[in-house]
PDB file of C-alpha atoms in Angstrom:
ATOM      1  CA  GLN A   1      21.827   3.926   5.241  1.00  0.00           C
ATOM      2  CA  LYS A   2      19.251   1.921   3.369  1.00  0.00           C
ATOM      3  CA  GLU A   3      20.199   0.812  -0.084  1.00  0.00           C
ATOM      4  CA  VAL A   4      17.071   2.343  -1.553  1.00  0.00           C
ATOM      5  CA  GLU A   5      15.448   5.412   0.029  1.00  0.00           C
ATOM      6  CA  GLN A   6      11.873   6.467  -0.680  1.00  0.00           C
ATOM      7  CA  ASP A   7       9.805   9.087   1.098  1.00  0.00           C
ATOM      8  CA  PRO A   8       6.790   7.228   2.557  1.00  0.00           C
ATOM      9  CA  GLY A   9       4.537  10.247   2.360  1.00  0.00           C
ATOM     10  CA  PRO A  10       1.581  10.242   2.584  1.00  0.00           C
ATOM     11  CA  LEU A  11       1.139  12.454  -0.442  1.00  0.00           C
ATOM     12  CA  SER A  12      -2.307  13.998  -1.130  1.00  0.00           C
ATOM     13  CA  VAL A  13      -3.021  15.929  -4.326  1.00  0.00           C
ATOM     14  CA  PRO A  14      -6.181  17.228  -6.115  1.00  0.00           C
ATOM     15  CA  GLU A  15      -7.465  15.405  -9.163  1.00  0.00           C
ATOM     16  CA  GLY A  16      -5.671  16.627 -12.297  1.00  0.00           C
ATOM     17  CA  ALA A  17      -2.396  17.505 -10.527  1.00  0.00           C
ATOM     18  CA  ILE A  18       1.015  16.398 -11.623  1.00  0.00           C
ATOM     19  CA  VAL A  19       2.565  13.970  -9.146  1.00  0.00           C
ATOM     20  CA  SER A  20       6.253  13.440  -8.712  1.00  0.00           C
ATOM     21  CA  LEU A  21       7.509  10.370  -6.835  1.00  0.00           C
ATOM     22  CA  ASN A  22      11.219   9.862  -6.237  1.00  0.00           C
ATOM     23  CA  CYS A  23      13.763   7.335  -4.894  1.00  0.00           C
ATOM     24  CA  THR A  24      17.494   7.592  -4.283  1.00  0.00           C
ATOM     25  CA  TYR A  25      19.865   4.620  -4.103  1.00  0.00           C
ATOM     26  CA  SER A  26      23.387   3.931  -2.945  1.00  0.00           C
ATOM     27  CA  ASN A  27      24.552   1.056  -5.212  1.00  0.00           C
ATOM     28  CA  SER A  28      25.891   2.597  -8.402  1.00  0.00           C
ATOM     29  CA  ALA A  29      25.873  -0.887 -10.084  1.00  0.00           C
ATOM     30  CA  PHE A  30      22.090  -1.027 -10.301  1.00  0.00           C
ATOM     31  CA  GLN A  31      21.076  -1.372 -13.947  1.00  0.00           C
ATOM     32  CA  TYR A  32      17.329  -2.227 -13.837  1.00  0.00           C
ATOM     33  CA  PHE A  33      14.739   0.221 -12.427  1.00  0.00           C
ATOM     34  CA  MET A  34      11.112  -0.334 -11.929  1.00  0.00           C
ATOM     35  CA  TRP A  35       8.013   1.231 -10.442  1.00  0.00           C
ATOM     36  CA  TYR A  36       5.213  -0.823  -8.985  1.00  0.00           C
ATOM     37  CA  ARG A  37       1.767   0.209  -7.972  1.00  0.00           C
ATOM     38  CA  GLN A  38       0.113  -1.487  -4.947  1.00  0.00           C
ATOM     39  CA  TYR A  39      -3.570  -1.154  -4.174  1.00  0.00           C
ATOM     40  CA  SER A  40      -4.764  -1.846  -0.645  1.00  0.00           C
ATOM     41  CA  ARG A  41      -4.799  -5.602   0.106  1.00  0.00           C
ATOM     42  CA  LYS A  42      -3.282  -6.350  -3.233  1.00  0.00           C
ATOM     43  CA  GLY A  43       0.136  -7.406  -4.454  1.00  0.00           C
ATOM     44  CA  PRO A  44       2.337  -4.892  -6.298  1.00  0.00           C
ATOM     45  CA  GLU A  45       1.851  -4.689 -10.073  1.00  0.00           C
ATOM     46  CA  LEU A  46       4.508  -3.522 -12.495  1.00  0.00           C
ATOM     47  CA  LEU A  47       3.920   0.021 -13.813  1.00  0.00           C
ATOM     48  CA  MET A  48       7.101   1.060 -15.492  1.00  0.00           C
ATOM     49  CA  TYR A  49      10.426  -0.659 -16.371  1.00  0.00           C
ATOM     50  CA  THR A  50      13.636   1.164 -17.408  1.00  0.00           C
ATOM     51  CA  TYR A  51      17.017  -0.270 -18.209  1.00  0.00           C
ATOM     52  CA  SER A  52      19.990   1.903 -17.404  1.00  0.00           C
ATOM     53  CA  SER A  53      19.555   5.664 -17.750  1.00  0.00           C
ATOM     54  CA  GLY A  54      16.988   7.780 -19.574  1.00  0.00           C
ATOM     55  CA  ASN A  55      13.266   8.449 -19.750  1.00  0.00           C
ATOM     56  CA  LYS A  56      10.380   6.224 -20.586  1.00  0.00           C
ATOM     57  CA  GLU A  57       6.816   7.312 -21.147  1.00  0.00           C
ATOM     58  CA  ASP A  58       3.612   5.294 -21.080  1.00  0.00           C
ATOM     59  CA  GLY A  59       0.417   7.240 -21.228  1.00  0.00           C
ATOM     60  CA  ARG A  60       0.189   9.488 -18.252  1.00  0.00           C
ATOM     61  CA  PHE A  61       3.219   8.000 -16.637  1.00  0.00           C
ATOM     62  CA  THR A  62       6.865   9.007 -17.201  1.00  0.00           C
ATOM     63  CA  ALA A  63       9.834   7.269 -15.524  1.00  0.00           C
ATOM     64  CA  GLN A  64      13.186   8.973 -15.324  1.00  0.00           C
ATOM     65  CA  VAL A  65      16.520   7.495 -14.249  1.00  0.00           C
ATOM     66  CA  ASP A  66      19.578   9.599 -13.514  1.00  0.00           C
ATOM     67  CA  LYS A  67      22.434   7.268 -12.704  1.00  0.00           C
ATOM     68  CA  SER A  68      24.937  10.011 -12.173  1.00  0.00           C
ATOM     69  CA  SER A  69      22.863  11.296  -9.233  1.00  0.00           C
ATOM     70  CA  LYS A  70      21.508   7.781  -8.288  1.00  0.00           C
ATOM     71  CA  TYR A  71      18.088   9.153  -8.470  1.00  0.00           C
ATOM     72  CA  ILE A  72      14.898   7.856 -10.089  1.00  0.00           C
ATOM     73  CA  SER A  73      11.509   9.515 -10.562  1.00  0.00           C
ATOM     74  CA  LEU A  74       7.976   8.706 -11.629  1.00  0.00           C
ATOM     75  CA  PHE A  75       5.663  11.457 -12.875  1.00  0.00           C
ATOM     76  CA  ILE A  76       1.971  11.032 -13.176  1.00  0.00           C
ATOM     77  CA  ARG A  77       0.145  13.626 -15.245  1.00  0.00           C
ATOM     78  CA  ASP A  78      -3.544  14.465 -14.961  1.00  0.00           C
ATOM     79  CA  SER A  79      -3.735  12.374 -11.824  1.00  0.00           C
ATOM     80  CA  GLN A  80      -7.015  10.522 -11.192  1.00  0.00           C
ATOM     81  CA  PRO A  81      -8.598   9.145  -8.025  1.00  0.00           C
ATOM     82  CA  SER A  82      -7.990   5.666  -9.374  1.00  0.00           C
ATOM     83  CA  ASP A  83      -4.273   6.489  -9.085  1.00  0.00           C
ATOM     84  CA  SER A  84      -4.589   6.432  -5.316  1.00  0.00           C
ATOM     85  CA  ALA A  85      -2.277   3.652  -4.186  1.00  0.00           C
ATOM     86  CA  THR A  86       1.187   2.970  -2.768  1.00  0.00           C
ATOM     87  CA  TYR A  87       4.010   3.311  -5.315  1.00  0.00           C
ATOM     88  CA  LEU A  88       7.081   1.289  -4.846  1.00  0.00           C
ATOM     89  CA  CYS A  89      10.419   1.817  -6.603  1.00  0.00           C
ATOM     90  CA  ALA A  90      12.631  -1.217  -7.209  1.00  0.00           C
ATOM     91  CA  MET A  91      15.992  -1.768  -8.719  1.00  0.00           C
ATOM     92  CA  SER A  92      18.607  -4.537  -9.234  1.00  0.00           C
ATOM     93  CA  LEU A  93      21.926  -5.403 -10.733  1.00  0.00           C
ATOM     94  CA  ASP A  94      20.809  -8.227 -12.988  1.00  0.00           C
ATOM     95  CA  ASN A  95      16.933  -8.226 -13.131  1.00  0.00           C
ATOM     96  CA  ASN A  96      17.027 -10.488 -10.094  1.00  0.00           C
ATOM     97  CA  ASP A  97      17.181  -9.944  -6.356  1.00  0.00           C
ATOM     98  CA  MET A  98      15.176  -6.757  -6.694  1.00  0.00           C
ATOM     99  CA  ARG A  99      15.648  -4.164  -3.956  1.00  0.00           C
ATOM    100  CA  PHE A 100      12.484  -2.205  -3.084  1.00  0.00           C
ATOM    101  CA  GLY A 101      11.892   1.173  -1.557  1.00  0.00           C
ATOM    102  CA  ALA A 102       9.476   1.415   1.316  1.00  0.00           C
ATOM    103  CA  GLY A 103       6.702   2.861  -0.876  1.00  0.00           C
ATOM    104  CA  THR A 104       4.963   6.267  -1.094  1.00  0.00           C
ATOM    105  CA  ARG A 105       1.272   6.292  -0.321  1.00  0.00           C
ATOM    106  CA  LEU A 106      -0.546   8.592  -2.757  1.00  0.00           C
ATOM    107  CA  THR A 107      -4.120   9.875  -2.461  1.00  0.00           C
ATOM    108  CA  VAL A 108      -5.763  11.738  -5.372  1.00  0.00           C
ATOM    109  CA  LYS A 109      -8.818  13.705  -4.112  1.00  0.00           C
ATOM    110  CA  PRO A 110     -11.774  14.259  -6.489  1.00  0.00           C
TER     111      PRO A 110
ATOM    112  CA  ASP B   1      -7.944 -17.632 -11.861  1.00  0.00           C
ATOM    113  CA  ALA B   2      -5.066 -15.403 -10.727  1.00  0.00           C
ATOM    114  CA  ASP B   3      -1.695 -15.892 -12.313  1.00  0.00           C
ATOM    115  CA  VAL B   4      -0.084 -16.252  -8.839  1.00  0.00           C
ATOM    116  CA  THR B   5      -2.216 -17.714  -6.080  1.00  0.00           C
ATOM    117  CA  GLN B   6      -1.294 -17.565  -2.444  1.00  0.00           C
ATOM    118  CA  THR B   7      -2.974 -19.486   0.382  1.00  0.00           C
ATOM    119  CA  PRO B   8      -4.133 -18.775   2.957  1.00  0.00           C
ATOM    120  CA  ARG B   9      -5.013 -15.024   2.565  1.00  0.00           C
ATOM    121  CA  ASN B  10      -5.023 -14.429   6.301  1.00  0.00           C
ATOM    122  CA  ARG B  11      -3.665 -16.535   9.147  1.00  0.00           C
ATOM    123  CA  ILE B  12      -3.327 -16.061  12.893  1.00  0.00           C
ATOM    124  CA  THR B  13      -1.023 -18.508  14.632  1.00  0.00           C
ATOM    125  CA  LYS B  14       0.561 -18.857  18.084  1.00  0.00           C
ATOM    126  CA  THR B  15       4.249 -18.440  18.958  1.00  0.00           C
ATOM    127  CA  GLY B  16       6.161 -21.655  18.492  1.00  0.00           C
ATOM    128  CA  LYS B  17       3.773 -23.196  15.904  1.00  0.00           C
ATOM    129  CA  ARG B  18       4.949 -24.399  12.517  1.00  0.00           C
ATOM    130  CA  ILE B  19       3.167 -22.800   9.602  1.00  0.00           C
ATOM    131  CA  MET B  20       3.364 -23.200   5.797  1.00  0.00           C
ATOM    132  CA  LEU B  21       2.395 -20.560   3.292  1.00  0.00           C
ATOM    133  CA  GLU B  22       1.727 -21.825  -0.212  1.00  0.00           C
ATOM    134  CA  CYS B  23       2.156 -20.307  -3.649  1.00  0.00           C
ATOM    135  CA  SER B  24       1.212 -21.623  -7.031  1.00  0.00           C
ATOM    136  CA  GLN B  25       1.490 -20.012 -10.459  1.00  0.00           C
ATOM    137  CA  THR B  26       0.120 -20.413 -13.962  1.00  0.00           C
ATOM    138  CA  LYS B  27       2.625 -18.077 -15.632  1.00  0.00           C
ATOM    139  CA  GLY B  28       5.066 -20.813 -16.595  1.00  0.00           C
ATOM    140  CA  HIS B  29       7.892 -18.845 -15.067  1.00  0.00           C
ATOM    141  CA  ASP B  30      10.995 -20.610 -13.750  1.00  0.00           C
ATOM    142  CA  ARG B  31      11.878 -17.997 -11.105  1.00  0.00           C
ATOM    143  CA  MET B  32       9.873 -17.738  -7.928  1.00  0.00           C
ATOM    144  CA  TYR B  33      10.400 -15.501  -4.908  1.00  0.00           C
ATOM    145  CA  TRP B  34       9.097 -14.984  -1.362  1.00  0.00           C
ATOM    146  CA  TYR B  35       9.052 -11.504   0.094  1.00  0.00           C
ATOM    147  CA  ARG B  36       7.805 -10.029   3.329  1.00  0.00           C
ATOM    148  CA  GLN B  37       6.481  -6.526   3.590  1.00  0.00           C
ATOM    149  CA  ASP B  38       6.612  -4.446   6.760  1.00  0.00           C
ATOM    150  CA  PRO B  39       5.452  -0.853   7.144  1.00  0.00           C
ATOM    151  CA  GLY B  40       8.392   1.522   6.585  1.00  0.00           C
ATOM    152  CA  LEU B  41      10.719  -1.227   5.444  1.00  0.00           C
ATOM    153  CA  GLY B  42       9.220  -2.143   2.091  1.00  0.00           C
ATOM    154  CA  LEU B  43       9.571  -5.576   0.503  1.00  0.00           C
ATOM    155  CA  ARG B  44      12.484  -7.778   1.647  1.00  0.00           C
ATOM    156  CA  LEU B  45      13.570 -10.915  -0.073  1.00  0.00           C
ATOM    157  CA  ILE B  46      13.367 -14.058   1.998  1.00  0.00           C
ATOM    158  CA  TYR B  47      14.193 -16.853  -0.545  1.00  0.00           C
ATOM    159  CA  TYR B  48      14.201 -17.315  -4.256  1.00  0.00           C
ATOM    160  CA  SER B  49      14.392 -20.249  -6.605  1.00  0.00           C
ATOM    161  CA  PHE B  50      15.381 -20.406 -10.352  1.00  0.00           C
ATOM    162  CA  ASP B  51      14.216 -23.953 -10.856  1.00  0.00           C
ATOM    163  CA  VAL B  52      13.109 -27.009  -8.885  1.00  0.00           C
ATOM    164  CA  LYS B  53      16.640 -27.885  -7.872  1.00  0.00           C
ATOM    165  CA  ASP B  54      17.802 -24.361  -7.163  1.00  0.00           C
ATOM    166  CA  ILE B  55      17.092 -22.626  -3.843  1.00  0.00           C
ATOM    167  CA  ASN B  56      18.790 -19.434  -2.635  1.00  0.00           C
ATOM    168  CA  LYS B  57      18.714 -17.481   0.495  1.00  0.00           C
ATOM    169  CA  GLY B  58      17.664 -13.825   0.323  1.00  0.00           C
ATOM    170  CA  GLU B  59      18.268 -10.882   2.522  1.00  0.00           C
ATOM    171  CA  ILE B  60      16.322 -12.155   5.537  1.00  0.00           C
ATOM    172  CA  SER B  61      16.226 -16.000   5.431  1.00  0.00           C
ATOM    173  CA  ASP B  62      16.777 -16.728   9.163  1.00  0.00           C
ATOM    174  CA  GLY B  63      13.794 -18.477  10.721  1.00  0.00           C
ATOM    175  CA  TYR B  64      12.332 -19.451   7.300  1.00  0.00           C
ATOM    176  CA  SER B  65      12.644 -22.404   4.967  1.00  0.00           C
ATOM    177  CA  VAL B  66      11.242 -23.078   1.514  1.00  0.00           C
ATOM    178  CA  SER B  67      10.342 -26.005  -0.749  1.00  0.00           C
ATOM    179  CA  ARG B  68      10.014 -25.943  -4.522  1.00  0.00           C
ATOM    180  CA  GLN B  69       7.738 -28.858  -5.134  1.00  0.00           C
ATOM    181  CA  ALA B  70       7.316 -28.208  -8.869  1.00  0.00           C
ATOM    182  CA  GLN B  71       7.918 -25.459 -11.353  1.00  0.00           C
ATOM    183  CA  ALA B  72       4.547 -24.078 -10.443  1.00  0.00           C
ATOM    184  CA  LYS B  73       4.671 -24.438  -6.646  1.00  0.00           C
ATOM    185  CA  PHE B  74       6.884 -22.772  -4.025  1.00  0.00           C
ATOM    186  CA  SER B  75       6.021 -22.879  -0.328  1.00  0.00           C
ATOM    187  CA  LEU B  76       7.421 -20.942   2.610  1.00  0.00           C
ATOM    188  CA  SER B  77       7.618 -22.467   6.081  1.00  0.00           C
ATOM    189  CA  LEU B  78       8.077 -20.896   9.496  1.00  0.00           C
ATOM    190  CA  GLU B  79       9.414 -23.701  11.639  1.00  0.00           C
ATOM    191  CA  SER B  80       8.680 -22.019  14.971  1.00  0.00           C
ATOM    192  CA  ALA B  81       6.821 -18.776  14.489  1.00  0.00           C
ATOM    193  CA  ILE B  82       7.668 -15.790  16.549  1.00  0.00           C
ATOM    194  CA  PRO B  83       5.781 -12.393  16.905  1.00  0.00           C
ATOM    195  CA  ASN B  84       8.327 -10.419  14.836  1.00  0.00           C
ATOM    196  CA  GLN B  85       7.416 -12.613  11.856  1.00  0.00           C
ATOM    197  CA  THR B  86       4.011 -10.893  11.822  1.00  0.00           C
ATOM    198  CA  ALA B  87       3.926  -9.302   8.319  1.00  0.00           C
ATOM    199  CA  LEU B  88       2.446  -9.400   4.860  1.00  0.00           C
ATOM    200  CA  TYR B  89       4.027 -12.126   2.789  1.00  0.00           C
ATOM    201  CA  PHE B  90       4.162 -12.078  -1.026  1.00  0.00           C
ATOM    202  CA  CYS B  91       5.092 -14.690  -3.546  1.00  0.00           C
ATOM    203  CA  ALA B  92       6.322 -13.491  -6.961  1.00  0.00           C
ATOM    204  CA  THR B  93       7.342 -15.016 -10.214  1.00  0.00           C
ATOM    205  CA  SER B  94       9.559 -13.844 -13.088  1.00  0.00           C
ATOM    206  CA  ASP B  95      10.860 -15.156 -16.424  1.00  0.00           C
ATOM    207  CA  GLY B  96      14.051 -13.182 -15.944  1.00  0.00           C
ATOM    208  CA  LEU B  97      13.362 -10.924 -18.874  1.00  0.00           C
ATOM    209  CA  ARG B  98      12.187  -7.342 -18.886  1.00  0.00           C
ATOM    210  CA  ASP B  99       8.673  -7.889 -17.567  1.00  0.00           C
ATOM    211  CA  GLY B 100       9.346  -7.454 -13.879  1.00  0.00           C
ATOM    212  CA  TYR B 101       7.790  -9.655 -11.258  1.00  0.00           C
ATOM    213  CA  THR B 102       4.256 -10.877 -10.965  1.00  0.00           C
ATOM    214  CA  PHE B 103       2.996 -10.859  -7.391  1.00  0.00           C
ATOM    215  CA  GLY B 104       0.299 -12.784  -5.668  1.00  0.00           C
ATOM    216  CA  SER B 105      -2.285 -11.036  -3.493  1.00  0.00           C
ATOM    217  CA  GLY B 106      -0.393 -11.775  -0.352  1.00  0.00           C
ATOM    218  CA  THR B 107      -0.847 -13.660   2.991  1.00  0.00           C
ATOM    219  CA  ARG B 108      -1.326 -11.593   6.087  1.00  0.00           C
ATOM    220  CA  LEU B 109       0.286 -13.508   8.900  1.00  0.00           C
ATOM    221  CA  THR B 110      -0.110 -12.631  12.551  1.00  0.00           C
ATOM    222  CA  VAL B 111       1.863 -14.410  15.241  1.00  0.00           C
ATOM    223  CA  VAL B 112       0.483 -13.969  18.749  1.00  0.00           C
TER     224      VAL B 112
END
């Protein structure tokens, strides 16, 4: 079993849809949770950062962490074609040695 | 200029050759990392360094070595490249606080 599981997709949605991306993990000691966005032929860029449990909202993006279920989610509201990218979840014990999911490829169609 | 610069962007090399991938940063971060990315496997940590005198093995260090020449420079070497080292390699930096990692644009390495 992988330490971090993420459905690779691909996921295709129409413009304006709500997108839900998810990861599960096995190490209950993880405290830091992140979502990265990676465009083709680019490095990942940090999208959302959450420490411990709870929700965090930033514009059209909402990150949720449920430590009791070892499950994290990223929601994208009013999705745009520019949101088309691969989304990677990441988590760690101490903000170092980040463990990444395999990434979910998202396409938002105009 | 990019905050984290990787060279070369693309490289094709032959089995058994020694190759070095270079990374430099202008973020002023102490922590630097090397990851490889493979389809379906995500990013896996090869080596990381917290300062010039501190080098640590990551999840998949076998077949790789690193050198931290200065705070801003961290290079990755494949002493004798093999085909299963064909991958996308990323360098990243961090200040250890809650701002995540800053990644370079990657080096696409093909070993034939």
